[in-house]
PDB file of C-alpha atoms and ligand atoms in Angstrom:
ATOM      1  CA  UNK A 352       0.000   0.000   0.000  1.00 97.00           C
ATOM      2  CA  UNK A 353       2.810   2.399   0.883  1.00 97.00           C
ATOM      3  CA  UNK A 354       4.499   1.744  -2.488  1.00 98.00           C
ATOM      4  CA  UNK A 355       1.254   2.272  -4.392  1.00 98.00           C
ATOM      5  CA  UNK A 356       0.592   5.512  -2.549  1.00 98.00           C
ATOM      6  CA  UNK A 357       4.120   6.786  -3.098  1.00 98.00           C
ATOM      7  CA  UNK A 358       3.815   6.210  -6.856  1.00 98.00           C
ATOM      8  CA  UNK A 359       0.387   7.871  -6.975  1.00 98.00           C
ATOM      9  CA  UNK A 360       1.624  10.898  -5.074  1.00 98.00           C
ATOM     10  CA  UNK A 361       4.690  11.182  -7.355  1.00 98.00           C
ATOM     11  CA  UNK A 362       2.256  11.271 -10.290  1.00 98.00           C
ATOM     12  CA  UNK A 363       0.438  14.184  -8.607  1.00 98.00           C
ATOM     13  CA  UNK A 364      -2.750  12.197  -8.012  1.00 98.00           C
ATOM     14  CA  UNK A 365      -5.244  13.390  -5.398  1.00 98.00           C
ATOM     15  CA  UNK A 366      -6.148  10.529  -3.069  1.00 98.00           C
ATOM     16  CA  UNK A 367      -9.496  10.054  -1.327  1.00 98.00           C
ATOM     17  CA  UNK A 368      -9.701   7.501   1.482  1.00 99.00           C
ATOM     18  CA  UNK A 369     -12.655   5.665   3.021  1.00 99.00           C
ATOM     19  CA  UNK A 370     -11.705   3.557   6.050  1.00 98.00           C
ATOM     20  CA  UNK A 371     -14.274   0.877   6.920  1.00 98.00           C
ATOM     21  CA  UNK A 372     -14.708  -2.365   8.811  1.00 98.00           C
ATOM     22  CA  UNK A 373     -16.395  -4.007   5.821  1.00 98.00           C
ATOM     23  CA  UNK A 374     -19.829  -5.642   5.554  1.00 98.00           C
ATOM     24  CA  UNK A 375     -20.442  -2.725   3.208  1.00 98.00           C
ATOM     25  CA  UNK A 376     -23.832  -1.111   2.713  1.00 98.00           C
ATOM     26  CA  UNK A 377     -25.225   2.017   1.073  1.00 98.00           C
ATOM     27  CA  UNK A 378     -23.815   4.195   3.895  1.00 98.00           C
ATOM     28  CA  UNK A 379     -20.278   3.155   2.964  1.00 98.00           C
ATOM     29  CA  UNK A 380     -20.992   3.288  -0.769  1.00 98.00           C
ATOM     30  CA  UNK A 381     -22.105   6.904  -0.471  1.00 98.00           C
ATOM     31  CA  UNK A 382     -18.711   7.825   1.041  1.00 98.00           C
ATOM     32  CA  UNK A 383     -16.927   5.993  -1.762  1.00 98.00           C
ATOM     33  CA  UNK A 384     -18.995   7.678  -4.481  1.00 98.00           C
ATOM     34  CA  UNK A 385     -18.339  11.136  -3.052  1.00 98.00           C
ATOM     35  CA  UNK A 386     -14.631  10.326  -2.812  1.00 98.00           C
ATOM     36  CA  UNK A 387     -14.567   9.090  -6.420  1.00 98.00           C
ATOM     37  CA  UNK A 388     -16.163  12.373  -7.508  1.00 98.00           C
ATOM     38  CA  UNK A 389     -13.757  14.565  -5.557  1.00 98.00           C
ATOM     39  CA  UNK A 390     -10.440  12.779  -6.101  1.00 98.00           C
ATOM     40  CA  UNK A 391      -8.338  11.149  -8.846  1.00 98.00           C
ATOM     41  CA  UNK A 392      -7.964   7.938  -6.868  1.00 98.00           C
ATOM     42  CA  UNK A 393     -10.172   6.390  -4.189  1.00 98.00           C
ATOM     43  CA  UNK A 394      -8.794   3.921  -1.682  1.00 98.00           C
ATOM     44  CA  UNK A 395     -11.036   1.894   0.634  1.00 98.00           C
ATOM     45  CA  UNK A 396      -9.731  -0.066   3.589  1.00 98.00           C
ATOM     46  CA  UNK A 397     -11.478  -2.965   5.279  1.00 98.00           C
ATOM     47  CA  UNK A 398     -10.109  -3.820   8.685  1.00 98.00           C
ATOM     48  CA  UNK A 399     -12.081  -5.052  11.671  1.00 98.00           C
ATOM     49  CA  UNK A 400      -9.881  -3.356  14.231  1.00 98.00           C
ATOM     50  CA  UNK A 401      -9.533  -5.464  17.383  1.00 96.00           C
ATOM     51  CA  UNK A 402      -8.300  -2.565  19.543  1.00 96.00           C
ATOM     52  CA  UNK A 403     -11.554  -0.614  19.270  1.00 97.00           C
ATOM     53  CA  UNK A 404     -13.806  -3.429  20.483  1.00 96.00           C
ATOM     54  CA  UNK A 405     -14.344  -3.296  24.213  1.00 91.00           C
ATOM     55  CA  UNK A 406     -16.569  -6.392  23.926  1.00 92.00           C
ATOM     56  CA  UNK A 407     -14.792  -9.556  22.598  1.00 94.00           C
ATOM     57  CA  UNK A 408     -18.127 -11.131  21.582  1.00 94.00           C
ATOM     58  CA  UNK A 409     -18.966  -8.072  19.450  1.00 94.00           C
ATOM     59  CA  UNK A 410     -15.565  -8.438  17.720  1.00 96.00           C
ATOM     60  CA  UNK A 411     -16.058 -12.155  17.132  1.00 96.00           C
ATOM     61  CA  UNK A 412     -19.567 -11.758  15.735  1.00 95.00           C
ATOM     62  CA  UNK A 413     -18.881  -8.624  13.667  1.00 96.00           C
ATOM     63  CA  UNK A 414     -20.089  -9.443  10.104  1.00 97.00           C
ATOM     64  CA  UNK A 415     -17.319 -10.255   7.624  1.00 97.00           C
ATOM     65  CA  UNK A 416     -18.421 -10.411   3.962  1.00 97.00           C
ATOM     66  CA  UNK A 417     -15.258  -9.696   1.967  1.00 98.00           C
ATOM     67  CA  UNK A 418     -16.305 -11.314  -1.320  1.00 98.00           C
ATOM     68  CA  UNK A 419     -19.565  -9.392  -1.457  1.00 98.00           C
ATOM     69  CA  UNK A 420     -17.731  -6.207  -0.413  1.00 98.00           C
ATOM     70  CA  UNK A 421     -15.335  -6.563  -3.356  1.00 98.00           C
ATOM     71  CA  UNK A 422     -18.243  -6.819  -5.824  1.00 97.00           C
ATOM     72  CA  UNK A 423     -19.886  -3.721  -4.324  1.00 98.00           C
ATOM     73  CA  UNK A 424     -16.629  -1.751  -4.472  1.00 98.00           C
ATOM     74  CA  UNK A 425     -16.423  -2.429  -8.211  1.00 96.00           C
ATOM     75  CA  UNK A 426     -19.680  -0.495  -8.700  1.00 97.00           C
ATOM     76  CA  UNK A 427     -18.653   2.788  -7.017  1.00 98.00           C
ATOM     77  CA  UNK A 428     -15.377   3.818  -8.625  1.00 94.00           C
ATOM     78  CA  UNK A 429     -13.074   2.501  -5.907  1.00 98.00           C
ATOM     79  CA  UNK A 430      -9.517   2.113  -7.283  1.00 98.00           C
ATOM     80  CA  UNK A 431      -7.765   0.263  -4.469  1.00 98.00           C
ATOM     81  CA  UNK A 432      -8.922  -1.920  -1.591  1.00 98.00           C
ATOM     82  CA  UNK A 433      -6.541  -2.281   1.350  1.00 98.00           C
ATOM     83  CA  UNK A 434      -7.296  -5.312   3.537  1.00 98.00           C
ATOM     84  CA  UNK A 435      -4.503  -5.615   6.079  1.00 98.00           C
ATOM     85  CA  UNK A 436      -4.393  -8.395   8.661  1.00 97.00           C
ATOM     86  CA  UNK A 437      -4.196  -7.644  12.380  1.00 97.00           C
ATOM     87  CA  UNK A 438      -0.514  -8.677  12.221  1.00 97.00           C
ATOM     88  CA  UNK A 439       0.095  -6.131   9.420  1.00 96.00           C
ATOM     89  CA  UNK A 440      -1.447  -3.309  11.424  1.00 97.00           C
ATOM     90  CA  UNK A 441      -0.114  -4.412  14.813  1.00 97.00           C
ATOM     91  CA  UNK A 442       3.203  -6.240  14.188  1.00 96.00           C
ATOM     92  CA  UNK A 443       3.778  -5.715  17.884  1.00 95.00           C
ATOM     93  CA  UNK A 444       1.468  -4.726  20.670  1.00 91.00           C
ATOM     94  CA  UNK A 445       0.709  -1.017  20.478  1.00 90.00           C
ATOM     95  CA  UNK A 446       1.193   0.656  23.844  1.00 94.00           C
ATOM     96  CA  UNK A 447      -0.051   4.035  22.671  1.00 94.00           C
ATOM     97  CA  UNK A 448      -3.229   5.297  24.321  1.00 97.00           C
ATOM     98  CA  UNK A 449      -5.169   8.309  23.144  1.00 98.00           C
ATOM     99  CA  UNK A 450      -7.238  10.473  25.412  1.00 97.00           C
ATOM    100  CA  UNK A 451      -9.579  13.183  24.179  1.00 98.00           C
ATOM    101  CA  UNK A 452     -10.557  14.800  27.462  1.00 97.00           C
ATOM    102  CA  UNK A 453     -14.227  15.701  27.805  1.00 97.00           C
ATOM    103  CA  UNK A 454     -14.888  14.611  24.214  1.00 98.00           C
ATOM    104  CA  UNK A 455     -14.442  10.924  24.961  1.00 97.00           C
ATOM    105  CA  UNK A 456     -15.865  11.059  28.490  1.00 98.00           C
ATOM    106  CA  UNK A 457     -19.448  11.100  27.170  1.00 98.00           C
ATOM    107  CA  UNK A 458     -21.717   8.799  25.164  1.00 98.00           C
ATOM    108  CA  UNK A 459     -19.702   6.179  23.211  1.00 98.00           C
ATOM    109  CA  UNK A 460     -16.509   7.051  25.074  1.00 98.00           C
ATOM    110  CA  UNK A 461     -18.209   6.650  28.435  1.00 98.00           C
ATOM    111  CA  UNK A 462     -20.003   3.417  27.563  1.00 98.00           C
ATOM    112  CA  UNK A 463     -17.212   1.774  25.562  1.00 97.00           C
ATOM    113  CA  UNK A 464     -13.995   2.312  27.566  1.00 96.00           C
ATOM    114  CA  UNK A 465     -10.922   2.367  25.313  1.00 97.00           C
ATOM    115  CA  UNK A 466     -13.022   2.443  22.142  1.00 98.00           C
ATOM    116  CA  UNK A 467     -11.889   5.837  20.862  1.00 98.00           C
ATOM    117  CA  UNK A 468      -8.280   5.198  21.794  1.00 98.00           C
ATOM    118  CA  UNK A 469      -8.452   2.127  19.532  1.00 98.00           C
ATOM    119  CA  UNK A 470     -10.203   4.108  16.779  1.00 98.00           C
ATOM    120  CA  UNK A 471      -7.615   6.909  16.939  1.00 98.00           C
ATOM    121  CA  UNK A 472      -4.747   4.394  16.896  1.00 98.00           C
ATOM    122  CA  UNK A 473      -5.968   2.566  13.812  1.00 98.00           C
ATOM    123  CA  UNK A 474      -7.142   5.661  11.937  1.00 98.00           C
ATOM    124  CA  UNK A 475      -3.792   7.348  12.663  1.00 98.00           C
ATOM    125  CA  UNK A 476      -1.947   4.299  11.334  1.00 98.00           C
ATOM    126  CA  UNK A 477      -4.157   4.139   8.241  1.00 98.00           C
ATOM    127  CA  UNK A 478      -3.690   7.871   7.557  1.00 98.00           C
ATOM    128  CA  UNK A 479       0.075   7.394   7.747  1.00 98.00           C
ATOM    129  CA  UNK A 480      -0.014   4.420   5.391  1.00 98.00           C
ATOM    130  CA  UNK A 481      -2.557   5.719   2.856  1.00 98.00           C
ATOM    131  CA  UNK A 482      -1.573   9.427   3.081  1.00 98.00           C
ATOM    132  CA  UNK A 483      -4.875  10.669   1.672  1.00 98.00           C
ATOM    133  CA  UNK A 484      -5.634  14.243   0.681  1.00 98.00           C
ATOM    134  CA  UNK A 485      -9.220  13.744   1.811  1.00 98.00           C
ATOM    135  CA  UNK A 486     -10.763  11.187   4.183  1.00 99.00           C
ATOM    136  CA  UNK A 487     -14.476  10.416   4.321  1.00 99.00           C
ATOM    137  CA  UNK A 488     -16.534   9.582   7.409  1.00 98.00           C
ATOM    138  CA  UNK A 489     -20.242   9.210   8.177  1.00 98.00           C
ATOM    139  CA  UNK A 490     -22.339  11.384  10.471  1.00 98.00           C
ATOM    140  CA  UNK A 491     -23.870   8.123  11.714  1.00 98.00           C
ATOM    141  CA  UNK A 492     -20.797   8.000  14.000  1.00 98.00           C
ATOM    142  CA  UNK A 493     -20.978  11.643  15.043  1.00 98.00           C
ATOM    143  CA  UNK A 494     -18.675  11.376  18.046  1.00 98.00           C
ATOM    144  CA  UNK A 495     -16.132   9.452  15.985  1.00 98.00           C
ATOM    145  CA  UNK A 496     -16.007  12.328  13.484  1.00 98.00           C
ATOM    146  CA  UNK A 497     -15.337  14.776  16.329  1.00 98.00           C
ATOM    147  CA  UNK A 498     -12.603  12.500  17.700  1.00 98.00           C
ATOM    148  CA  UNK A 499     -10.936  12.138  14.308  1.00 98.00           C
ATOM    149  CA  UNK A 500     -11.134  15.879  13.747  1.00 98.00           C
ATOM    150  CA  UNK A 501      -9.163  16.264  16.996  1.00 98.00           C
ATOM    151  CA  UNK A 502      -6.737  13.538  15.899  1.00 98.00           C
ATOM    152  CA  UNK A 503      -6.068  15.329  12.587  1.00 98.00           C
ATOM    153  CA  UNK A 504      -5.613  18.649  14.345  1.00 98.00           C
ATOM    154  CA  UNK A 505      -3.662  17.273  17.318  1.00 97.00           C
ATOM    155  CA  UNK A 506      -1.266  15.192  15.197  1.00 98.00           C
ATOM    156  CA  UNK A 507      -1.049  17.675  12.274  1.00 98.00           C
ATOM    157  CA  UNK A 508      -2.235  15.220   9.648  1.00 98.00           C
ATOM    158  CA  UNK A 509      -2.121  16.999   6.301  1.00 98.00           C
ATOM    159  CA  UNK A 510      -5.568  16.030   5.070  1.00 98.00           C
ATOM    160  CA  UNK A 511      -9.137  17.265   4.874  1.00 98.00           C
ATOM    161  CA  UNK A 512     -11.967  15.448   6.657  1.00 98.00           C
ATOM    162  CA  UNK A 513     -15.296  15.140   4.894  1.00 98.00           C
ATOM    163  CA  UNK A 514     -18.402  14.195   6.879  1.00 98.00           C
ATOM    164  CA  UNK A 515     -21.300  12.726   4.874  1.00 98.00           C
ATOM    165  CA  UNK A 516     -24.939  12.375   6.020  1.00 98.00           C
ATOM    166  CA  UNK A 517     -26.422   9.245   7.569  1.00 98.00           C
ATOM    167  CA  UNK A 518     -27.993   6.891   5.044  1.00 98.00           C
ATOM    168  CA  UNK A 519     -31.147   5.147   6.266  1.00 98.00           C
ATOM    169  CA  UNK A 520     -33.368   2.266   5.277  1.00 98.00           C
ATOM    170  CA  UNK A 521     -36.856   3.229   4.086  1.00 98.00           C
ATOM    171  CA  UNK A 522     -38.007   2.380   7.600  1.00 98.00           C
ATOM    172  CA  UNK A 523     -35.769   5.149   8.961  1.00 98.00           C
ATOM    173  CA  UNK A 524     -33.318   2.688  10.534  1.00 98.00           C
ATOM    174  CA  UNK A 525     -29.747   3.954  10.099  1.00 98.00           C
ATOM    175  CA  UNK A 526     -27.793   1.535   7.923  1.00 98.00           C
ATOM    176  CA  UNK A 527     -25.154  -0.338   9.865  1.00 98.00           C
ATOM    177  CA  UNK A 528     -23.078  -3.464   9.323  1.00 97.00           C
ATOM    178  CA  UNK A 529     -24.424  -4.664  12.663  1.00 97.00           C
ATOM    179  CA  UNK A 530     -27.968  -4.662  11.221  1.00 98.00           C
ATOM    180  CA  UNK A 531     -26.882  -7.846   9.419  1.00 96.00           C
ATOM    181  CA  UNK A 532     -27.018  -9.576  12.808  1.00 96.00           C
ATOM    182  CA  UNK A 533     -30.682  -8.659  13.387  1.00 97.00           C
ATOM    183  CA  UNK A 534     -33.638 -10.960  12.670  1.00 97.00           C
ATOM    184  CA  UNK A 535     -36.518  -9.676  10.516  1.00 97.00           C
ATOM    185  CA  UNK A 536     -38.476  -8.948  13.667  1.00 97.00           C
ATOM    186  CA  UNK A 537     -35.559  -7.153  15.316  1.00 98.00           C
ATOM    187  CA  UNK A 538     -35.023  -5.065  12.150  1.00 98.00           C
ATOM    188  CA  UNK A 539     -38.580  -3.872  12.529  1.00 98.00           C
ATOM    189  CA  UNK A 540     -38.135  -3.278  16.273  1.00 98.00           C
ATOM    190  CA  UNK A 541     -34.923  -1.330  15.668  1.00 98.00           C
ATOM    191  CA  UNK A 542     -36.832   1.405  13.833  1.00 98.00           C
ATOM    192  CA  UNK A 543     -37.830   2.635  17.293  1.00 98.00           C
ATOM    193  CA  UNK A 544     -34.430   4.344  17.659  1.00 98.00           C
ATOM    194  CA  UNK A 545     -35.033   6.793  14.818  1.00 98.00           C
ATOM    195  CA  UNK A 546     -38.649   7.214  15.896  1.00 98.00           C
ATOM    196  CA  UNK A 547     -37.457   8.119  19.396  1.00 98.00           C
ATOM    197  CA  UNK A 548     -35.021  10.697  17.965  1.00 98.00           C
ATOM    198  CA  UNK A 549     -37.794  12.311  15.938  1.00 98.00           C
ATOM    199  CA  UNK A 550     -40.202  12.263  18.858  1.00 98.00           C
ATOM    200  CA  UNK A 551     -37.556  14.049  20.946  1.00 98.00           C
ATOM    201  CA  UNK A 552     -36.943  16.550  18.141  1.00 98.00           C
ATOM    202  CA  UNK A 553     -40.652  17.460  18.077  1.00 97.00           C
ATOM    203  CA  UNK A 554     -40.493  18.184  21.797  1.00 98.00           C
ATOM    204  CA  UNK A 555     -37.370  20.371  21.733  1.00 97.00           C
ATOM    205  CA  UNK A 556     -39.225  23.682  21.726  1.00 94.00           C
ATOM    206  CA  UNK A 557     -42.029  22.684  24.082  1.00 96.00           C
ATOM    207  CA  UNK A 558     -40.469  20.407  26.745  1.00 97.00           C
ATOM    208  CA  UNK A 559     -37.521  20.623  29.102  1.00 98.00           C
ATOM    209  CA  UNK A 560     -34.442  18.493  28.328  1.00 98.00           C
ATOM    210  CA  UNK A 561     -35.116  16.428  31.455  1.00 98.00           C
ATOM    211  CA  UNK A 562     -38.667  15.641  30.408  1.00 98.00           C
ATOM    212  CA  UNK A 563     -37.645  14.840  26.799  1.00 98.00           C
ATOM    213  CA  UNK A 564     -35.074  12.386  28.180  1.00 98.00           C
ATOM    214  CA  UNK A 565     -37.601  10.809  30.528  1.00 98.00           C
ATOM    215  CA  UNK A 566     -40.034  10.555  27.613  1.00 98.00           C
ATOM    216  CA  UNK A 567     -37.510   8.684  25.444  1.00 98.00           C
ATOM    217  CA  UNK A 568     -36.764   6.290  28.317  1.00 98.00           C
ATOM    218  CA  UNK A 569     -40.452   5.505  28.750  1.00 98.00           C
ATOM    219  CA  UNK A 570     -40.957   5.191  24.985  1.00 98.00           C
ATOM    220  CA  UNK A 571     -38.184   2.586  24.668  1.00 98.00           C
ATOM    221  CA  UNK A 572     -39.047   0.775  27.892  1.00 97.00           C
ATOM    222  CA  UNK A 573     -42.370  -0.217  26.290  1.00 95.00           C
ATOM    223  CA  UNK A 574     -40.454  -2.346  23.766  1.00 96.00           C
ATOM    224  CA  UNK A 575     -39.406  -5.643  25.343  1.00 95.00           C
ATOM    225  CA  UNK A 576     -36.441  -6.362  23.025  1.00 97.00           C
ATOM    226  CA  UNK A 577     -34.909  -2.892  23.402  1.00 98.00           C
ATOM    227  CA  UNK A 578     -32.551  -1.821  26.155  1.00 98.00           C
ATOM    228  CA  UNK A 579     -31.650   1.862  26.142  1.00 98.00           C
ATOM    229  CA  UNK A 580     -28.029   2.581  26.998  1.00 98.00           C
ATOM    230  CA  UNK A 581     -28.152   6.360  26.692  1.00 98.00           C
ATOM    231  CA  UNK A 582     -30.076   9.151  25.080  1.00 98.00           C
ATOM    232  CA  UNK A 583     -28.373  12.541  25.226  1.00 98.00           C
ATOM    233  CA  UNK A 584     -28.977  16.010  23.900  1.00 98.00           C
ATOM    234  CA  UNK A 585     -25.570  17.572  23.229  1.00 98.00           C
ATOM    235  CA  UNK A 586     -24.125  20.693  21.687  1.00 97.00           C
ATOM    236  CA  UNK A 587     -22.503  19.925  18.369  1.00 96.00           C
ATOM    237  CA  UNK A 588     -18.830  20.848  18.881  1.00 93.00           C
ATOM    238  CA  UNK A 589     -17.515  19.239  22.077  1.00 93.00           C
ATOM    239  CA  UNK A 590     -20.646  17.041  22.231  1.00 98.00           C
ATOM    240  CA  UNK A 591     -21.283  17.834  25.874  1.00 98.00           C
ATOM    241  CA  UNK A 592     -24.799  17.167  27.205  1.00 98.00           C
ATOM    242  CA  UNK A 593     -26.920  20.259  27.721  1.00 98.00           C
ATOM    243  CA  UNK A 594     -29.607  20.752  30.339  1.00 97.00           C
ATOM    244  CA  UNK A 595     -31.363  23.484  28.374  1.00 97.00           C
ATOM    245  CA  UNK A 596     -31.416  24.231  24.643  1.00 97.00           C
ATOM    246  CA  UNK A 597     -32.215  27.935  25.032  1.00 94.00           C
ATOM    247  CA  UNK A 598     -29.669  30.165  23.310  1.00 94.00           C
ATOM    248  CA  UNK A 599     -28.144  27.320  21.261  1.00 96.00           C
ATOM    249  CA  UNK A 600     -28.174  27.264  17.447  1.00 96.00           C
ATOM    250  CA  UNK A 601     -27.881  23.538  17.011  1.00 97.00           C
ATOM    251  CA  UNK A 602     -27.990  20.347  19.056  1.00 98.00           C
ATOM    252  CA  UNK A 603     -27.421  16.676  18.336  1.00 98.00           C
ATOM    253  CA  UNK A 604     -29.771  14.044  19.688  1.00 98.00           C
ATOM    254  CA  UNK A 605     -27.788  10.861  20.229  1.00 98.00           C
ATOM    255  CA  UNK A 606     -28.984   7.405  21.175  1.00 98.00           C
ATOM    256  CA  UNK A 607     -27.468   3.978  21.859  1.00 98.00           C
ATOM    257  CA  UNK A 608     -29.537   0.899  22.599  1.00 98.00           C
ATOM    258  CA  UNK A 609     -29.421  -2.853  22.424  1.00 98.00           C
ATOM    259  CA  UNK A 610     -31.974  -4.400  20.086  1.00 98.00           C
ATOM    260  CA  UNK A 611     -31.935  -8.071  20.988  1.00 97.00           C
ATOM    261  CA  UNK A 612     -28.215  -8.896  21.271  1.00 96.00           C
ATOM    262  CA  UNK A 613     -26.994  -6.093  18.993  1.00 97.00           C
ATOM    263  CA  UNK A 614     -25.916  -2.648  20.129  1.00 97.00           C
ATOM    264  CA  UNK A 615     -26.945   0.127  17.743  1.00 98.00           C
ATOM    265  CA  UNK A 616     -26.317   3.875  17.701  1.00 98.00           C
ATOM    266  CA  UNK A 617     -27.988   6.732  15.877  1.00 98.00           C
ATOM    267  CA  UNK A 618     -28.201  10.514  15.998  1.00 98.00           C
ATOM    268  CA  UNK A 619     -29.794  13.509  14.345  1.00 98.00           C
ATOM    269  CA  UNK A 620     -28.490  17.052  14.257  1.00 98.00           C
ATOM    270  CA  UNK A 621     -31.182  19.671  14.739  1.00 98.00           C
ATOM    271  CA  UNK A 622     -30.960  23.321  13.698  1.00 98.00           C
ATOM    272  CA  UNK A 623     -32.941  24.987  16.471  1.00 97.00           C
ATOM    273  CA  UNK A 624     -33.772  27.980  14.250  1.00 96.00           C
ATOM    274  CA  UNK A 625     -35.569  25.660  11.814  1.00 95.00           C
ATOM    275  CA  UNK A 626     -38.018  24.293  14.381  1.00 91.00           C
TER     276      UNK A 626
HETATM  277  P1  AMP B1949     -17.729   1.163   9.781  1.00 67.44           P
HETATM  278  O1  AMP B1949     -17.463   0.170   8.693  1.00 67.44           O
HETATM  279  O2  AMP B1949     -18.983   0.916  10.536  1.00 67.44           O
HETATM  280  O3  AMP B1949     -16.526   1.441  10.630  1.00 67.44           O
HETATM  281  O4  AMP B1949     -18.024   2.533   9.011  1.00 67.44           O
HETATM  282  C1  AMP B1949     -17.109   3.086   8.108  1.00 67.44           C
HETATM  283  C2  AMP B1949     -17.541   4.493   7.776  1.00 67.44           C
HETATM  284  O5  AMP B1949     -18.854   4.464   7.207  1.00 67.44           O
HETATM  285  C3  AMP B1949     -17.619   5.384   9.025  1.00 67.44           C
HETATM  286  O6  AMP B1949     -17.133   6.663   8.695  1.00 67.44           O
HETATM  287  C4  AMP B1949     -19.090   5.403   9.320  1.00 67.44           C
HETATM  288  O7  AMP B1949     -19.513   6.561  10.003  1.00 67.44           O
HETATM  289  C5  AMP B1949     -19.677   5.361   7.919  1.00 67.44           C
HETATM  290  N1  AMP B1949     -21.049   4.871   7.973  1.00 67.44           N
HETATM  291  C6  AMP B1949     -21.499   3.720   8.545  1.00 67.44           C
HETATM  292  N2  AMP B1949     -22.843   3.633   8.446  1.00 67.44           N
HETATM  293  C7  AMP B1949     -23.253   4.756   7.803  1.00 67.44           C
HETATM  294  C8  AMP B1949     -24.539   5.260   7.392  1.00 67.44           C
HETATM  295  N3  AMP B1949     -25.650   4.602   7.625  1.00 67.44           N
HETATM  296  N4  AMP B1949     -24.570   6.454   6.757  1.00 67.44           N
HETATM  297  C9  AMP B1949     -23.433   7.143   6.521  1.00 67.44           C
HETATM  298  N5  AMP B1949     -22.205   6.726   6.865  1.00 67.44           N
HETATM  299  C10 AMP B1949     -22.109   5.546   7.500  1.00 67.44           C
END
C-alpha cells in the first residue's frame, strides 16, 4: 500500500480515502462515491480493528463479507482496496493510548472504555499508510467524526476530513453493518431508535431536556427487546450534554440501545432555528 501511494503521489494524483470495517452497505458506498467524484484515486480499507472493540463477543460476531464487499466496491469507482491483517497493522502490541478529554468522556466514550483510543490508533496508522488528501466519514458515527477531527488537528495530519450524512433504510433505521445480525423482527423493532429521535426533536421547543429524556426512556421501555443505553442532547462541537437548549443554534440528539443482542447507535443534528 505504501508503495502504491508513493507512486500515486509522485504522479500528482489526489487521493481520497474511506476507512471501513467491511460488511459494506449504502452508507459506505455513499462515502466511496463522493470520494470518487472529488479525487483522482479512491482507496477503501477494510479492517475489523480489534483494539476498538471493548466487547470480545462483538468483535467475534462482527459481520465479515469480503467477497460481497469486493463486488460492491467495483460499482462505485473505488480504485484500491486495502485489507490488512491484524498482524500487518499491529506487528507488535501497540502501547499508545489516546485520550480526548471531555470529548471521549461522554456517550460512546463513556459506555465503551478504550473504544476511541483504539479508533484513533488505527485511523492514525491508516492515515500514515494511505496518506490521503481527503478522508471520508459518516455522520452516523458523530462522536467518531469529532474525535478524528481532533486527531487530525492534534497530530497535524495533512488532510481534509469530509463528513457525509447518515444513510437510512426506508423504515428510517440507520444503515449499519451490525444490522446484518438482526432478525426480521428485530429489524422492525430497531426502527424505534429513529422514531425516538424524531419524537424528541418534536419536543425540543415545548419540553424541558429532562422531560424529553424521561419521555424517550419511557418510549423505549415499552419495547421488550430494546434496552436503552443512553439518550443525550448535546451541543454539536464538544458534544457535551446540555440541560437546556435555550440560546443554542444547534444540538445533536444521540442514542445507543441494544436491540436483541446487537448494540446500535444513531443521531440527528437539529438546527434549532428551523423548528
Ligand atoms: P464502519 O465500517 O462501521 O466502521 O463505518 C465506516 C464508515 O462508514 C464510518 O465513517 C461510518 O460513520 C460510515 N457509515 C457507517 N454507516 C453509515 C450510514 N448509515 N450512513 C453514513 N455513513 C455511514
